[in-house]
mmCIF file of N, CA and C in Angstrom:
data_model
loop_
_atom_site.group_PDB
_atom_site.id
_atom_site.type_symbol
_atom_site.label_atom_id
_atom_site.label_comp_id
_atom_site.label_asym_id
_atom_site.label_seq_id
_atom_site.Cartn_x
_atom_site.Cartn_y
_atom_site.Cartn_z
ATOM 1 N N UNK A 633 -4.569 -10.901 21.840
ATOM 2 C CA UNK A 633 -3.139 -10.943 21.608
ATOM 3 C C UNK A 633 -2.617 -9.558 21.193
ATOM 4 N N UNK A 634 -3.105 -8.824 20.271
ATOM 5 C CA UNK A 634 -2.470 -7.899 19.711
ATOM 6 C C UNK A 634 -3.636 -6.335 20.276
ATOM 7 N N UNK A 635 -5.041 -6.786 21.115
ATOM 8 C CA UNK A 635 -5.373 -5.890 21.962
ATOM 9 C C UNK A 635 -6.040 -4.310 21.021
ATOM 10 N N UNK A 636 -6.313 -5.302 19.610
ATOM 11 C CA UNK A 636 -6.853 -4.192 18.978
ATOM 12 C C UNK A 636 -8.878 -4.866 18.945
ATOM 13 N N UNK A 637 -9.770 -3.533 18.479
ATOM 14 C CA UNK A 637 -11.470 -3.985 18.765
ATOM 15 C C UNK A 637 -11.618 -4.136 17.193
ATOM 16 N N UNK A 638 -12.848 -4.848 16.990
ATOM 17 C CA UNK A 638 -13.248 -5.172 15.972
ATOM 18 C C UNK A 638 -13.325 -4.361 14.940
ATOM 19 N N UNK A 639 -13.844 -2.925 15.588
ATOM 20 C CA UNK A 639 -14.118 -1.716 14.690
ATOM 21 C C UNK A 639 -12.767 -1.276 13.819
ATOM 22 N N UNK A 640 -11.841 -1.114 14.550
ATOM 23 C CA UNK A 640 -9.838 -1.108 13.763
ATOM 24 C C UNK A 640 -9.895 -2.588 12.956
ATOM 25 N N UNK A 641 -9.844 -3.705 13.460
ATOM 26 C CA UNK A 641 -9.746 -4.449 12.502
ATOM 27 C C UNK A 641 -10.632 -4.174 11.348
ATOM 28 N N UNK A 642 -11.808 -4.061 11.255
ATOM 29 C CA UNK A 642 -12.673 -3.922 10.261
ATOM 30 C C UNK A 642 -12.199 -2.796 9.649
ATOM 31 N N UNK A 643 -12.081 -1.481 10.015
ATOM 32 C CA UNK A 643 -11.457 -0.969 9.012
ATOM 33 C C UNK A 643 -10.423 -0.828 7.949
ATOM 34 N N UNK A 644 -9.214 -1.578 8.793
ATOM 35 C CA UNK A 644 -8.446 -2.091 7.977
ATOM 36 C C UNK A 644 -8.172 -2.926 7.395
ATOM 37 N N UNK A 645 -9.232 -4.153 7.437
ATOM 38 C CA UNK A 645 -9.406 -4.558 6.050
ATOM 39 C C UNK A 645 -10.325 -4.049 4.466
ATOM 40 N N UNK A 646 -11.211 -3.491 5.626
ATOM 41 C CA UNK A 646 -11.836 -2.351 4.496
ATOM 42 C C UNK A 646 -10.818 -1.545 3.375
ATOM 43 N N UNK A 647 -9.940 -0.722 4.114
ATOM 44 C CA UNK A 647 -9.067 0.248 3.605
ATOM 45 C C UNK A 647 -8.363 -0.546 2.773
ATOM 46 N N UNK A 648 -7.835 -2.005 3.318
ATOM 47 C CA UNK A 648 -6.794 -2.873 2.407
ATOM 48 C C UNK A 648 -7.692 -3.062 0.961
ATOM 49 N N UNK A 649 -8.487 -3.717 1.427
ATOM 50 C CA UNK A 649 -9.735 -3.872 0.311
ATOM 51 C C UNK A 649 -9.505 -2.815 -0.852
ATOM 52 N N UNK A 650 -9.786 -1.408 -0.560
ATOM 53 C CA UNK A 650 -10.143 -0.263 -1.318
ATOM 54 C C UNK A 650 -9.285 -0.015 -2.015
ATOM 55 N N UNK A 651 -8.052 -0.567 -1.339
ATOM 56 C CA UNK A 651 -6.569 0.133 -2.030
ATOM 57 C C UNK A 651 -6.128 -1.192 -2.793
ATOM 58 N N UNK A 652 -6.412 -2.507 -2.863
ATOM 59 C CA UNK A 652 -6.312 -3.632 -3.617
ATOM 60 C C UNK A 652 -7.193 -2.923 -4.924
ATOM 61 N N UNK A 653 -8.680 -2.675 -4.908
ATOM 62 C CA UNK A 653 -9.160 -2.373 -5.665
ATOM 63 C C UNK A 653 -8.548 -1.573 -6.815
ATOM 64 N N UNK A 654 -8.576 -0.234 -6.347
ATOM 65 C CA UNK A 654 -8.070 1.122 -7.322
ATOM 66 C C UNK A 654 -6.416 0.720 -7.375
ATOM 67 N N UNK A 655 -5.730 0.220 -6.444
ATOM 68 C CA UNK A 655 -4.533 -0.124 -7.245
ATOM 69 C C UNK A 655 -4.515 -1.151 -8.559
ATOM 70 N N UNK A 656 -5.359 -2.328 -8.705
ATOM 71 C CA UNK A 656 -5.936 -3.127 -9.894
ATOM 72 C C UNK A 656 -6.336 -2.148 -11.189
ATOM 73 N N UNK A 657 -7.310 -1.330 -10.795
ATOM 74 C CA UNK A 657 -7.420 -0.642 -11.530
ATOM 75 C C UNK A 657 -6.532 0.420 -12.450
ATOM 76 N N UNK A 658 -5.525 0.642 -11.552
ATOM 77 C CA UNK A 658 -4.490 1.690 -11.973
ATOM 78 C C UNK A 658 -3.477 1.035 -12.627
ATOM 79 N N UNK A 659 -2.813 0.339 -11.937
ATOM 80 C CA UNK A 659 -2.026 -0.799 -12.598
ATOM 81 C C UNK A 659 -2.302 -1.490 -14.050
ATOM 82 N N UNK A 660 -3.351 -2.087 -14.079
ATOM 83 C CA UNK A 660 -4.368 -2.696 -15.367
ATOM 84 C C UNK A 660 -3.913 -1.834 -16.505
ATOM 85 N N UNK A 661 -4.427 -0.484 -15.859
ATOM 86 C CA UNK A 661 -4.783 0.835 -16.967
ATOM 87 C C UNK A 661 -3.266 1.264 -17.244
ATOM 88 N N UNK A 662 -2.058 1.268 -16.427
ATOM 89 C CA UNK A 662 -1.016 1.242 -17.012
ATOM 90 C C UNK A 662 -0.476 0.356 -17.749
ATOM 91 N N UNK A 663 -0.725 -1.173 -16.998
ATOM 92 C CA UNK A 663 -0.135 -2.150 -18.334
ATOM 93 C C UNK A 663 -0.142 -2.063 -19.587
ATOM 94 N N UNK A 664 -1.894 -1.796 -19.930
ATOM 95 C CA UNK A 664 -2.202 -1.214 -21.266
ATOM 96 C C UNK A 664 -1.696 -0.067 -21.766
ATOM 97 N N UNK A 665 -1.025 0.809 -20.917
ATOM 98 C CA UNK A 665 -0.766 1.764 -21.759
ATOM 99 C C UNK A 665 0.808 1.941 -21.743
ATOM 100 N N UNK A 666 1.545 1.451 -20.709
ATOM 101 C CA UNK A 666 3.202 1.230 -21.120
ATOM 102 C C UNK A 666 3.682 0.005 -20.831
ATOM 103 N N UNK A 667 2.830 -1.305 -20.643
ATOM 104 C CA UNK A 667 3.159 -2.629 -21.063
ATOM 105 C C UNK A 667 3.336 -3.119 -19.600
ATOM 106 N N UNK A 668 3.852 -4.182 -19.708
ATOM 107 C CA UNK A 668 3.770 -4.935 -17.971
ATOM 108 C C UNK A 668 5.562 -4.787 -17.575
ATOM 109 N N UNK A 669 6.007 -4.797 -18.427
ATOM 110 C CA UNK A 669 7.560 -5.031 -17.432
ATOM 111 C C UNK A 669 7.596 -3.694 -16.960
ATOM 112 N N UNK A 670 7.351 -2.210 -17.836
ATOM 113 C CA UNK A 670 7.454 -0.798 -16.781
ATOM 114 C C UNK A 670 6.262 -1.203 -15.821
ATOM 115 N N UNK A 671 5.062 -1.160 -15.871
ATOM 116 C CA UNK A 671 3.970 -1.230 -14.929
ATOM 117 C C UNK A 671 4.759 -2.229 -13.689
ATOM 118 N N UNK A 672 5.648 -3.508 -14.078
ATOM 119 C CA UNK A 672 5.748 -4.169 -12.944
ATOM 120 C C UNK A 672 7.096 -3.419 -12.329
ATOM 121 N N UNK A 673 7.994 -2.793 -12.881
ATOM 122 C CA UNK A 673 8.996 -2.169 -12.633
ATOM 123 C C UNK A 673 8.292 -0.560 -11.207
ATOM 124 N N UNK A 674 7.225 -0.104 -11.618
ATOM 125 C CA UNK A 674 6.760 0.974 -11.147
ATOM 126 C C UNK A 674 6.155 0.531 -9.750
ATOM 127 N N UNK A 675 5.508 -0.826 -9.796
ATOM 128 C CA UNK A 675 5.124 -1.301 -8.835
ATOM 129 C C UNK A 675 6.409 -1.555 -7.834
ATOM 130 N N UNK A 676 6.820 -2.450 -8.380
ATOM 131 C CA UNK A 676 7.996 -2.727 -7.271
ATOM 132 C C UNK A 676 9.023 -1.830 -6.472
ATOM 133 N N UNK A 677 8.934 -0.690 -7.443
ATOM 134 C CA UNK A 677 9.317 1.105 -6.579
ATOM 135 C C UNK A 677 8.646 1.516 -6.020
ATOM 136 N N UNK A 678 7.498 1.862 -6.194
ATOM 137 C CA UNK A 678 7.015 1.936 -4.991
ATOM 138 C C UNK A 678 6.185 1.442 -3.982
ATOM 139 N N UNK A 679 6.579 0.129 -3.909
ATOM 140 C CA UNK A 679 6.431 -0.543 -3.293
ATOM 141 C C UNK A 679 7.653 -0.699 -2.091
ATOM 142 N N UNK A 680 8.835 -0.569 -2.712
ATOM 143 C CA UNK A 680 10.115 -0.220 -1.665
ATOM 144 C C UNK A 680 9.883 1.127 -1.156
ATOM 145 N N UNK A 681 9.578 2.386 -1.618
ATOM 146 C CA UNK A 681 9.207 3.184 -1.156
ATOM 147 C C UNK A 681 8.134 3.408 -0.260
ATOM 148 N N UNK A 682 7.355 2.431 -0.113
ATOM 149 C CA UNK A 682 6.568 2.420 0.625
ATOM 150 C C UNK A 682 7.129 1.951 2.352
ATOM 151 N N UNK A 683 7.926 0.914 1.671
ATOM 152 C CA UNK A 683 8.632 0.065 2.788
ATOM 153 C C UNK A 683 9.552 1.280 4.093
ATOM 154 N N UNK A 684 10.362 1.874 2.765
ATOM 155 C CA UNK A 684 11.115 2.653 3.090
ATOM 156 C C UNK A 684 10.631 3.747 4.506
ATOM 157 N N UNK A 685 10.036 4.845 3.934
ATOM 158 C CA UNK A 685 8.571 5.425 4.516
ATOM 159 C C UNK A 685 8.443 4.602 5.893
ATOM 160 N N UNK A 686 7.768 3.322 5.977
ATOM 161 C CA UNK A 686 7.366 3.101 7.230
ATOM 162 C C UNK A 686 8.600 2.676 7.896
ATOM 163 N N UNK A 687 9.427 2.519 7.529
ATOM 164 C CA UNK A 687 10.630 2.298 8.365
ATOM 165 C C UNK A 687 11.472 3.120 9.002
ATOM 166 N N UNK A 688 11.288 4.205 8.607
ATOM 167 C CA UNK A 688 11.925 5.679 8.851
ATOM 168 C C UNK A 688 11.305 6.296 9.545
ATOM 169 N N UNK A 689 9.556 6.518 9.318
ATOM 170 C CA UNK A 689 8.567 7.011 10.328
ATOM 171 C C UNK A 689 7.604 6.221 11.137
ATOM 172 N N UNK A 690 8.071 4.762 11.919
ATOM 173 C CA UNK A 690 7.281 4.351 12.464
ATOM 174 C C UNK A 690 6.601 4.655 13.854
ATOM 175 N N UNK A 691 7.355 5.470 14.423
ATOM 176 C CA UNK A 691 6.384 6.008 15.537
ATOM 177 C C UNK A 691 4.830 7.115 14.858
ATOM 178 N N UNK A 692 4.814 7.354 13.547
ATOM 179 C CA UNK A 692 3.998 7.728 13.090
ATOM 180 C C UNK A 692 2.416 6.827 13.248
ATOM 181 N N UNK A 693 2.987 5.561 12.940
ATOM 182 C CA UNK A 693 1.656 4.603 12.573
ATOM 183 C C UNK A 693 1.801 4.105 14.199
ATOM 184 N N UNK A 694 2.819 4.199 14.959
ATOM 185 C CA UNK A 694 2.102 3.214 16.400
ATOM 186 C C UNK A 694 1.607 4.289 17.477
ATOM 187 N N UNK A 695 2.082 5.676 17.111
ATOM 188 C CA UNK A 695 1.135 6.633 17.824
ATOM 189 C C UNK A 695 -0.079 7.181 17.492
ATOM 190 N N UNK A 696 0.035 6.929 16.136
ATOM 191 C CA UNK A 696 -1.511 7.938 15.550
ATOM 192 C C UNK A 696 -1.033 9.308 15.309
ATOM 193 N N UNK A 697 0.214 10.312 15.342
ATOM 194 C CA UNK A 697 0.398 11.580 15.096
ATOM 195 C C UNK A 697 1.177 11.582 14.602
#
């Protein structure tokens, strides 16, 4: 359907994986240190920023350059 090989899929769940990880970690380590409503406030920025980003440069991620 979507015409991608096992090896791309596998990596990107790998990569999702890695970045679930150390974001837990980072996050965690901020809660503790400026509490959860900034930590959840920081998340949710950039998290739109993230959004933002691929919406503006998506021929970036469907060409590869």
């Amino acid at each position: 359907m979507f015409n991608i090989s096992f090896t791309f899929a596998g990596s990107a769940v790998s990569a999702t994986m890695v970045g679930v990880f150390t974001g837990s970690l980072g996050f965690g380590y901020l809660t503790d240190r400026i509490g959860a409503k900034y930590t959840a406030l920081l998340a949710m920025v950039s998290g739109l920023l993230s959004m933002i980003l691929l919406h503006v440069f998506p021929v970036m991620i469907e060409t590869g350059t």
